[in-house]
mmCIF file of C-alpha atoms in Angstrom:
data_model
loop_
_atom_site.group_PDB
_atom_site.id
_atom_site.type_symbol
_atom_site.label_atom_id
_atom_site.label_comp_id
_atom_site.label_asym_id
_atom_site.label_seq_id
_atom_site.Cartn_x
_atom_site.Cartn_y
_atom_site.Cartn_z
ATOM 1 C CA UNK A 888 101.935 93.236 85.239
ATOM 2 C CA UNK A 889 101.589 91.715 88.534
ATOM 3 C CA UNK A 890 97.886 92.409 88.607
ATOM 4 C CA UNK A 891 97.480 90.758 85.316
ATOM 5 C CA UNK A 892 99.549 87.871 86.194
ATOM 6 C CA UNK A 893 97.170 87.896 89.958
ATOM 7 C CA UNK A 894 93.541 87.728 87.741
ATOM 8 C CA UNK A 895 95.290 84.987 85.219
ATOM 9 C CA UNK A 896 95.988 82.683 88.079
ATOM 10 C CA UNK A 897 92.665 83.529 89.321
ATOM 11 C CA UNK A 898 90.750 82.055 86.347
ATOM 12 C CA UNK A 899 89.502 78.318 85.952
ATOM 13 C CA UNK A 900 92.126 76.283 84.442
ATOM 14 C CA UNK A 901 94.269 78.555 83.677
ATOM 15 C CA UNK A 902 97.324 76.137 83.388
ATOM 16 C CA UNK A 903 95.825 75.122 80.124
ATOM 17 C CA UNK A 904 94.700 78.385 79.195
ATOM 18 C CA UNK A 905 97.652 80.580 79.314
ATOM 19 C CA UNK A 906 99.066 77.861 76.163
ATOM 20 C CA UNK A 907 95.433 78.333 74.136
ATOM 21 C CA UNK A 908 96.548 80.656 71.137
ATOM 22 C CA UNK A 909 92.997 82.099 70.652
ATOM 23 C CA UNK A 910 92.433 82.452 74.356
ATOM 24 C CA UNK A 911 95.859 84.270 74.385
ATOM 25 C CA UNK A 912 95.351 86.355 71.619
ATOM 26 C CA UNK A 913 91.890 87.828 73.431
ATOM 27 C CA UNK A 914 93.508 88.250 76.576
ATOM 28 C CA UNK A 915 95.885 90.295 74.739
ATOM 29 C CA UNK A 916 93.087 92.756 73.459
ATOM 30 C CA UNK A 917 91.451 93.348 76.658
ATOM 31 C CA UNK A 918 94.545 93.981 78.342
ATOM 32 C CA UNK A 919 97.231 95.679 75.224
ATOM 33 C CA UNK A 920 96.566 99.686 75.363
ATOM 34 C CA UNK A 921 99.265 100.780 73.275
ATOM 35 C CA UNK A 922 98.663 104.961 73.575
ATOM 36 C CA UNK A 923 97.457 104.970 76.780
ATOM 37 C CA UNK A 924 99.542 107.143 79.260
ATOM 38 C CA UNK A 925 103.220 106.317 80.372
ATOM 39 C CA UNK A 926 101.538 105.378 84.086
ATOM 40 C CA UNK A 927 98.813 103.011 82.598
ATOM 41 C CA UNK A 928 100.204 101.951 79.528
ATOM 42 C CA UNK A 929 99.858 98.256 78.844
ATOM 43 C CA UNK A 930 102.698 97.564 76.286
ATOM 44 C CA UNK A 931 102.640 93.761 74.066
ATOM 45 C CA UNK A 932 106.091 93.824 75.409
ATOM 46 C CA UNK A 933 104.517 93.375 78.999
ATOM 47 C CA UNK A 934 101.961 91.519 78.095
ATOM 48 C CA UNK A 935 104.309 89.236 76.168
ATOM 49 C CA UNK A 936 106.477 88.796 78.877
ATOM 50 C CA UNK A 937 103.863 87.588 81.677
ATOM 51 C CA UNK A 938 102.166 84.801 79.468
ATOM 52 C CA UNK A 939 105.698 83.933 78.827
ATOM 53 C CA UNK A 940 106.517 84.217 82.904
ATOM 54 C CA UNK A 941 102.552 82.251 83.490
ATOM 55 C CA UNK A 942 103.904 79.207 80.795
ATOM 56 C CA UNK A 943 106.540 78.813 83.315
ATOM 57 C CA UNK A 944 104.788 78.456 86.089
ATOM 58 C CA UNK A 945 101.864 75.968 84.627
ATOM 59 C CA UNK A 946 103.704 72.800 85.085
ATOM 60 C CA UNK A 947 104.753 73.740 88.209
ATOM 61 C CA UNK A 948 101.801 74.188 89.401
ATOM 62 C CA UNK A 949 100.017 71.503 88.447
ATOM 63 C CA UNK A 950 103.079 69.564 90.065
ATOM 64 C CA UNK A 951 101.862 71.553 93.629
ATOM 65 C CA UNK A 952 100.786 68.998 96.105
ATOM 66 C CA UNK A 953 98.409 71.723 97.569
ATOM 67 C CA UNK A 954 97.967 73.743 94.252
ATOM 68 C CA UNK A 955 99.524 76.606 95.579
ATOM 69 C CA UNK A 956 101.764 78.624 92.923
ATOM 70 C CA UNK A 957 103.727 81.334 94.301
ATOM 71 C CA UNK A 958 102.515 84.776 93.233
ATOM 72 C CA UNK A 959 105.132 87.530 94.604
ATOM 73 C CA UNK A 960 108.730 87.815 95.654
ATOM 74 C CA UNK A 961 108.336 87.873 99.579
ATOM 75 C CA UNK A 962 106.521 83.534 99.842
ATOM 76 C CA UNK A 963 103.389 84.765 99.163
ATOM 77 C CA UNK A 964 101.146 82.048 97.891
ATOM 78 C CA UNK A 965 97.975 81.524 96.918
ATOM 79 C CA UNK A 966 96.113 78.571 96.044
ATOM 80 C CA UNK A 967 92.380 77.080 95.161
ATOM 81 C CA UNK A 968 92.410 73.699 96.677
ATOM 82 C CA UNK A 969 94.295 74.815 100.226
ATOM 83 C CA UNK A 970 90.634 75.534 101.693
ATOM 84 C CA UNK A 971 88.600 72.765 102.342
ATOM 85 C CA UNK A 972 85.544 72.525 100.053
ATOM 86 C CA UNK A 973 83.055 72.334 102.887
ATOM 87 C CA UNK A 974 85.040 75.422 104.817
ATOM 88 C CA UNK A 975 85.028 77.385 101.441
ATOM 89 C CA UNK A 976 80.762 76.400 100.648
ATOM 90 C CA UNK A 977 80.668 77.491 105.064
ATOM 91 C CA UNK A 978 82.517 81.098 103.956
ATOM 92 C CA UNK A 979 80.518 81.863 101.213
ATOM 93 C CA UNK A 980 77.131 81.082 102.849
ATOM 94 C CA UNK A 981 78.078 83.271 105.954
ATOM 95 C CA UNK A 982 78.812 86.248 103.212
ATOM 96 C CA UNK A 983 75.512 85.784 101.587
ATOM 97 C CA UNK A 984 73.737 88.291 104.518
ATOM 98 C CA UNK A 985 76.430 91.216 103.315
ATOM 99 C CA UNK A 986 76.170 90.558 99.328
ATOM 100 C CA UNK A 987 72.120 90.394 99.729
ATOM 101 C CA UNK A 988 71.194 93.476 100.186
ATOM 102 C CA UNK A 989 69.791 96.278 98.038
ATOM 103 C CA UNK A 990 71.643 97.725 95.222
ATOM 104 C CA UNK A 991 71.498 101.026 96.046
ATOM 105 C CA UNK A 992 73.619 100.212 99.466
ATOM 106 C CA UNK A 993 76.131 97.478 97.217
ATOM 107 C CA UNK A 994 79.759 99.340 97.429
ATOM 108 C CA UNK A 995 81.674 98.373 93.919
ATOM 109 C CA UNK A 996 84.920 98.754 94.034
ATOM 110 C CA UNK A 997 86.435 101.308 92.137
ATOM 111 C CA UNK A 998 87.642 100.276 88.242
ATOM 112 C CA UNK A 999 85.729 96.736 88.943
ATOM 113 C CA UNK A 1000 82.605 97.714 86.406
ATOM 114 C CA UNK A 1001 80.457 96.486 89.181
ATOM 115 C CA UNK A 1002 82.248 92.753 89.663
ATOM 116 C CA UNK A 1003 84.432 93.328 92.715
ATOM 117 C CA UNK A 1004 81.714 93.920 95.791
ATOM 118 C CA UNK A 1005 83.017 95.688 99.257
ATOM 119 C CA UNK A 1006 81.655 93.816 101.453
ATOM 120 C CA UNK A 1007 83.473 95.390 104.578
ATOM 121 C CA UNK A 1008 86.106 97.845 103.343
ATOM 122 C CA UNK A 1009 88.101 99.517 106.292
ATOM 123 C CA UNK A 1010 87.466 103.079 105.259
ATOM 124 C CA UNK A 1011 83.858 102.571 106.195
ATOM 125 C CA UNK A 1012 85.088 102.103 109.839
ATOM 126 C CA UNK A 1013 88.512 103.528 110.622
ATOM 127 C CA UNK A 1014 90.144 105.445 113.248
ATOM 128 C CA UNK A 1015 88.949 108.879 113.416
ATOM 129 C CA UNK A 1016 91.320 111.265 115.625
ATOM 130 C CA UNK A 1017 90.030 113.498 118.372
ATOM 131 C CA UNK A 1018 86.839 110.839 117.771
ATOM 132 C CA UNK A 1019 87.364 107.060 118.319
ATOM 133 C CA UNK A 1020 88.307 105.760 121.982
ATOM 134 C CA UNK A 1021 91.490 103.336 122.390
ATOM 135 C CA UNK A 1022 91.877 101.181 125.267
ATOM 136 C CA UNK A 1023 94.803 102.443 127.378
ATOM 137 C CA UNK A 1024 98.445 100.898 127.059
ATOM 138 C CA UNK A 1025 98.124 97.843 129.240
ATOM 139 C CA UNK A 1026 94.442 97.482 129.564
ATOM 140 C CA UNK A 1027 92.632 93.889 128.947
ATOM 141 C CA UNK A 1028 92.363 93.037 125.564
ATOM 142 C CA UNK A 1029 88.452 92.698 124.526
ATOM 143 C CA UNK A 1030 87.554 90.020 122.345
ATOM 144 C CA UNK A 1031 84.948 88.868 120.314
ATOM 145 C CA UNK A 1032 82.619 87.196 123.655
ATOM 146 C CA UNK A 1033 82.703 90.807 125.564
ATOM 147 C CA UNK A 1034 83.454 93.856 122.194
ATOM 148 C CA UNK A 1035 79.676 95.100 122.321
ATOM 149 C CA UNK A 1036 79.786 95.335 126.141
ATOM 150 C CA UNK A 1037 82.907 97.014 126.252
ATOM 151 C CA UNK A 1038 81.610 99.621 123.671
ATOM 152 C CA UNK A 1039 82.412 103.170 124.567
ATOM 153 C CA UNK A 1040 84.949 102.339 126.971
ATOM 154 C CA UNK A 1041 88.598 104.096 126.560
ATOM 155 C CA UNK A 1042 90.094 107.767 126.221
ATOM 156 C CA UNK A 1043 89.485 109.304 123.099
ATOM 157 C CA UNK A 1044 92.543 109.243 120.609
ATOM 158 C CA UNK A 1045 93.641 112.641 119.683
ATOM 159 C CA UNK A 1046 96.523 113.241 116.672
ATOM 160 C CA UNK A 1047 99.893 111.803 117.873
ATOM 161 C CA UNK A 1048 102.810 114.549 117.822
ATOM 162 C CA UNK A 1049 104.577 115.164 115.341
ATOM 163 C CA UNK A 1050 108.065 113.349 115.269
ATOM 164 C CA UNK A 1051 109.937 115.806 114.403
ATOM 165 C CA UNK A 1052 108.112 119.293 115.665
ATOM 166 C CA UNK A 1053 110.778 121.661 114.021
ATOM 167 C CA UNK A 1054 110.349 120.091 110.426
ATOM 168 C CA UNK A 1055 108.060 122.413 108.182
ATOM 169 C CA UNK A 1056 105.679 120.118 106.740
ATOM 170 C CA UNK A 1057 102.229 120.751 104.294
ATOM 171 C CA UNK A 1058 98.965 121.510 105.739
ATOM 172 C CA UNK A 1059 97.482 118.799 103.382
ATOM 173 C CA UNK A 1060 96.275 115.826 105.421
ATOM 174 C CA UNK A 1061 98.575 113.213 103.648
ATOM 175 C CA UNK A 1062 101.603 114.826 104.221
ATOM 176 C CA UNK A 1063 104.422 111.964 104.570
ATOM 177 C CA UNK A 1064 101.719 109.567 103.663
ATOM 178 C CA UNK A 1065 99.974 109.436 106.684
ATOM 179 C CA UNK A 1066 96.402 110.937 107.361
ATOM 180 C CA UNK A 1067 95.972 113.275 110.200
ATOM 181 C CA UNK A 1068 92.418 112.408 110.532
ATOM 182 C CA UNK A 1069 91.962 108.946 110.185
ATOM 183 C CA UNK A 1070 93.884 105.527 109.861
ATOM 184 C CA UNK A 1071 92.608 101.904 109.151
ATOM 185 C CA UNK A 1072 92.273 99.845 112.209
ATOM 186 C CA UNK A 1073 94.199 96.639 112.157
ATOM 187 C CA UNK A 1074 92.931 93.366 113.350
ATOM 188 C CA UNK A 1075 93.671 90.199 114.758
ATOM 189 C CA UNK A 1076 92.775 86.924 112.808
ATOM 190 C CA UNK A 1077 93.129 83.883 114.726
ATOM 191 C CA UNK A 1078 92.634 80.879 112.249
ATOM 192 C CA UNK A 1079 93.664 78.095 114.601
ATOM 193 C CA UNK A 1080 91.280 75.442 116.416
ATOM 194 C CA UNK A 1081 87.857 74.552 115.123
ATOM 195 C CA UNK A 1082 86.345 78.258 115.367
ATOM 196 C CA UNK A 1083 88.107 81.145 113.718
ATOM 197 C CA UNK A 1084 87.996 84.425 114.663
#
């Protein structure tokens, strides 16, 4: 439902749309799959229930100063008029060097019939154990100016210990929901100043 609710607020004026009968009414037939599985199933109940929940929220959004509409319990927001239009036009011209390239190297996402791109997903690049190097505890942080330099540099990462060593667990590799060969790598975003990074 959430999902739903997410690509609604993601389409062009949909503060008008989500009151539109026949724009309503094909919404509902892309999205209704009465039948399908208990796990997938889409019911009119559902679907009912987030136009009704997206009817609510219109007018406030349009009363947004920003246009930001809140889109999960928790403050998270998103919005379409928070980025500046010259910083968004700036974004999307630095991503043009990762969308243009070949098809045959273009990584869809999964489910997206070929309209959700990859760009840079972080299972292309994660943490492999017994592989990747990590800087010791305490070590200067590297940075954007001096990362390609500093390549290589580190003690190779090898599977932390189990937590509990006396607790019989599976020898599958997502036991507890963890991977004992590789994890995502997390990053720091600094969006203050002039120059992001």
């Amino acid at each position: 439902m959430l999902r739903f609710m997410n690509s609604v607020t993601d389409k062009p004026e949909w503060v008008r749309k989500v009151f539109e009968r026949e724009i309503v009414d094909k919404w509902r037939g892309e999205v209704v799959t009465p039948g399908a599985s208990p796990e997938t199933e889409f019911t009119l109940k559902m679907f009912d229930y987030c136009i009704k929940e997206l009817q609510d929220l219109a007018p406030r959004h349009l009363e947004s100063l920003n246009g930001a509409i809140k889109v999960y319990n928790g403050d998270v927001y998103k919005s379409d008029a928070a980025v500046p239009q010259q910083t968004k036009l700036a974004l999307q011209q630095a991503v043009r060097t990762l969308e243009d390239i070949p098809d045959h190297h273009k990584d869809w996402h999964p489910g997206s019939n070929d309209k959700v791109l990859d760009l840079v997903h972080p299972s292309l690049f994660p943490l492999i154990y017994g592989k990747t190097r990590v800087l010791p505890a305490g070590s200067e942080v590297t940075n954007l100016e001096d990362c390609v330099k500093r390549c290589g540099e580190g003690e190779v990462l090898h599977l932390p210990k189990p937590r509990f060593p006396n607790l019989v667990e599976p020898d599958d590799d997502t036991s507890g929901g963890y991977s004992k060969t590789f994890q995502w790598l997390p990053c720091e975003v600094d969006i203050s100043g002039n120059e992001p990074k």
